[in-house]
XYZ file of C-alpha atoms in Angstrom:
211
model
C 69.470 -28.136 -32.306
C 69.698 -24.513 -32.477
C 69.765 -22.953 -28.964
C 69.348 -19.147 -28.273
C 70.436 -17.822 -24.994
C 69.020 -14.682 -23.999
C 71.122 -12.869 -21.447
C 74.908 -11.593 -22.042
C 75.566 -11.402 -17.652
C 77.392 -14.037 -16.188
C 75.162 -16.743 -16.737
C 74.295 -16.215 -20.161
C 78.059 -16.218 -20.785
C 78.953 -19.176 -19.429
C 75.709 -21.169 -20.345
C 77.045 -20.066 -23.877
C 80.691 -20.712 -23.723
C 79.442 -24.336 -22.322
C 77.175 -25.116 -25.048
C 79.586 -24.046 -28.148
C 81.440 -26.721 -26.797
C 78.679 -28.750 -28.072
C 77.425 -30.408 -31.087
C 74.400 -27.491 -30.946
C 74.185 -24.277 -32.621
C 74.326 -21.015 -30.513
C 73.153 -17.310 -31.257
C 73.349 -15.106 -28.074
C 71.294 -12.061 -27.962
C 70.138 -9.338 -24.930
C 68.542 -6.032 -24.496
C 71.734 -4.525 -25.460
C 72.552 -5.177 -29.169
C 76.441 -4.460 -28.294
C 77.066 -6.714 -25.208
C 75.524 -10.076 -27.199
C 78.150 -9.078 -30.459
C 81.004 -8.236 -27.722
C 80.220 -11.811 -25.892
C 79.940 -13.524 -29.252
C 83.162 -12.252 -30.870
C 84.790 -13.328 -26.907
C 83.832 -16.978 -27.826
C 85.165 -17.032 -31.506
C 88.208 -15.236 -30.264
C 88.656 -18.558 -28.435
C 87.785 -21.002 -31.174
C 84.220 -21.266 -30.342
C 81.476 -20.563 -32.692
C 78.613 -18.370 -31.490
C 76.295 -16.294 -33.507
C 74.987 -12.754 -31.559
C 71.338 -11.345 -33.235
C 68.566 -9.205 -31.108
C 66.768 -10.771 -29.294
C 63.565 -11.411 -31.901
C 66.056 -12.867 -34.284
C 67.560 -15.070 -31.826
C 64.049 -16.263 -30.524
C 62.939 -17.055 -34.633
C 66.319 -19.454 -34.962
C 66.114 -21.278 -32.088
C 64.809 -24.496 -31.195
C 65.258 -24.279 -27.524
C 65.629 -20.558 -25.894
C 67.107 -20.305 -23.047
C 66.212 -17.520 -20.641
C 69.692 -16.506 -18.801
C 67.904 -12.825 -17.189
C 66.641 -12.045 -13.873
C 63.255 -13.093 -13.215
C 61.910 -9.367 -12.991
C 63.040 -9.501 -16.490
C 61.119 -11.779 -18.182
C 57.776 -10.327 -18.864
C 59.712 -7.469 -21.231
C 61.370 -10.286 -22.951
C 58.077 -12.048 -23.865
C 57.132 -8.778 -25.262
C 60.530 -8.757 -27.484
C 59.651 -12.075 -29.328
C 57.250 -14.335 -30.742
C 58.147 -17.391 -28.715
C 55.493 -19.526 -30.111
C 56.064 -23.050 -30.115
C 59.741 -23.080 -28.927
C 60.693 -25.420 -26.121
C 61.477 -22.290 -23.341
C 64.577 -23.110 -20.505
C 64.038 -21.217 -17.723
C 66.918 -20.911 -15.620
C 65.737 -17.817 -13.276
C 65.696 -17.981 -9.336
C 63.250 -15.756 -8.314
C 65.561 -14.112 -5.022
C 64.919 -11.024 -3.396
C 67.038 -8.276 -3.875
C 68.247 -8.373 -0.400
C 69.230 -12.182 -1.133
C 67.126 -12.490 2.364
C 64.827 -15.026 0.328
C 62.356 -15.872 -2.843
C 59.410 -13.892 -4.219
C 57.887 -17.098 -5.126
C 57.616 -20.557 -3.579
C 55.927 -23.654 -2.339
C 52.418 -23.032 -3.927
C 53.953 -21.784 -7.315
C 57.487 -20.830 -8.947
C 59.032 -18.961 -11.331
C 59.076 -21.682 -14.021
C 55.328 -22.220 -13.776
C 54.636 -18.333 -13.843
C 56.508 -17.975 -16.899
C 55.082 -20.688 -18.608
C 51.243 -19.064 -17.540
C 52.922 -15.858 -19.411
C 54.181 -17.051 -22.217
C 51.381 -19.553 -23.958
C 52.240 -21.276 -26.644
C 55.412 -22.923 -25.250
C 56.746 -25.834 -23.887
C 58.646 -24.779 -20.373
C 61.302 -26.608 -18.637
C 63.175 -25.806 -15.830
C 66.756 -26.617 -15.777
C 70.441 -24.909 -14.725
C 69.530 -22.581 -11.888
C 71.592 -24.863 -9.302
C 75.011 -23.764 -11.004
C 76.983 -20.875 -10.110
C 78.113 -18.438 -13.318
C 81.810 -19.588 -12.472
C 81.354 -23.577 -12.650
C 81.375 -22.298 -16.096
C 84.764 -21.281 -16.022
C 86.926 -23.642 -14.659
C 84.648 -26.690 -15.972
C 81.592 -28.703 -15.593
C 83.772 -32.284 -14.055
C 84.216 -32.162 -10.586
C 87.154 -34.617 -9.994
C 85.163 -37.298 -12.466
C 81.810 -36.405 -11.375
C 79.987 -33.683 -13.929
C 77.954 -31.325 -12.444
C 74.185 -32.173 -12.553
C 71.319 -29.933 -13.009
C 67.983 -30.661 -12.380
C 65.389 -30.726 -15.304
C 61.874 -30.465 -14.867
C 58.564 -30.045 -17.403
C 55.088 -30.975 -18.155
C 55.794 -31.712 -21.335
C 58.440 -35.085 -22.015
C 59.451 -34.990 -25.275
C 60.668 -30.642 -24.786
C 62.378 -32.242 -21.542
C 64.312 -35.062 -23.028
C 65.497 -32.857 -25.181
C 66.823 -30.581 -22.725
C 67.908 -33.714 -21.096
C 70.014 -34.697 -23.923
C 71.353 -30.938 -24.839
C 72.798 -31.262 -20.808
C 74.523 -34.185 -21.584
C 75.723 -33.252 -24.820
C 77.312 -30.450 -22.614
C 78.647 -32.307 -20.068
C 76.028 -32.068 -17.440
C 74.723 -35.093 -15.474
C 70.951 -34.063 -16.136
C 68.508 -35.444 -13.571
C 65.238 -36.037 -14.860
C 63.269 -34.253 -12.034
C 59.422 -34.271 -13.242
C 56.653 -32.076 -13.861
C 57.185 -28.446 -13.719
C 55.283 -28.218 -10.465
C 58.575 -29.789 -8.847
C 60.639 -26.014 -9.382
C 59.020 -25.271 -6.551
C 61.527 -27.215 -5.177
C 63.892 -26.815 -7.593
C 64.003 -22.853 -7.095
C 64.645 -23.332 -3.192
C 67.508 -25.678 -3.808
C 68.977 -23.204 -5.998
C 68.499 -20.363 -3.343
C 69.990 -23.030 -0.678
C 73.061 -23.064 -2.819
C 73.611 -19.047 -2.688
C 73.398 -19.562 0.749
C 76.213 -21.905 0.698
C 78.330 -20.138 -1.930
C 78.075 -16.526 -0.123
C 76.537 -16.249 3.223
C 78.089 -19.992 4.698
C 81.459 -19.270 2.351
C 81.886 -22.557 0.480
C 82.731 -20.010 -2.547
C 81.134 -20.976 -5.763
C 82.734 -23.898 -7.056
C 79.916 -26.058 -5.206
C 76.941 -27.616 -6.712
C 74.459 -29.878 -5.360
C 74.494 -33.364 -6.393
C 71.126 -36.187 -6.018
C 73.251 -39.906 -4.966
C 71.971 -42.725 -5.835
C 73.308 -46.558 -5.395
């Protein structure tokens, strides 16, 4: 599949380096036409091969777009394309600026708002449980890969995402209907609080046992 990731920060970076790794196409693109090529022409520099466009481009070549911005940003990016029909990743944690909690919780989340502004789409929520710099030094935990949490309303967009995880080296968790990132959007806050305020650091992620 082709896979667009909109967002050049931290995320978007290493949600890209990860999935060049893969068998899947990737074109980066953000609201700044020089920081996708810059972050692009990082990855081939290191062997991997990543296309940067703007961000209407990027949206048109994709299969699955995945949104890598804050979630303040995403109602000018559904202005920037025509996301019609694409299978949508939302990977946003709605936090407060303060980091003192979310903006939205418990009787909705940021995957299902998105989803109610962007018809059209298919919306699955996945990756917002993993720090920017898992990224960097690797997605296997001493043998165990890091799992994300991937829920949607519709199955076939989330098996795919399911299977674009795994292709990645992500132990995907098949976690529902979208409803359930109301959950899934705490959890993610619960590990910022972890990382940063109860200084585990950032090479944490949480993990669902089973036996």
């Amino acid at each position: 599949m082709n896979i667009a990731i909109l967002g050049t920060g931290n995320i978007g970076s290493g949600l890209a380096k990860t999935f060049a790794g893969s068998r899947h196409g990737v074109v980066v693109a953000g609201r700044a036409a020089e920081d996708a090529k810059t972050l692009a022409e990082s990855l081939k520099t290191g062997g991997q091969q990543v296309q940067a466009a703007d961000i209407s481009t990027a949206v048109g070549l994709a299969d699955v777009v995945i949104l890598a911005v804050p979630f303040g940003a995403v109602e000018e990016i559904a202005k920037s394309a025509d996301f019609t029909g694409k299978i949508v990743v939302d990977v946003t944690n709605p936090v407060k600026d303060d980091f003192s909690g979310i903006t939205v919780g418990f009787e909705s989340s940021a995957a299902e708002e998105i989803n109610a502004a962007l018809p059209g789409v298919r919306v699955v929520k996945a990756f917002n449980t993993v720090f920017a710099q898992v990224y960097d030094a690797g997605l296997d935990f001493g043998g165990q890969s890091v799992p994300t949490f991937v829920a949607s309303d519709d199955e076939d967009a989330k098996a795919k995402v399911i299977n674009m995880a795994r292709d990645a080296g992500f132990a995907p968790e098949d976690a529902g209907p979208l409803s359930n990132a109301r959950y899934i959007e705490p959890l993610g806050y619960l590990n910022i609080q972890f990382g940063y305020m109860l200084g585990r650091g950032t090479q944490i992620a949480p993990a669902w046992l089973s036996r």
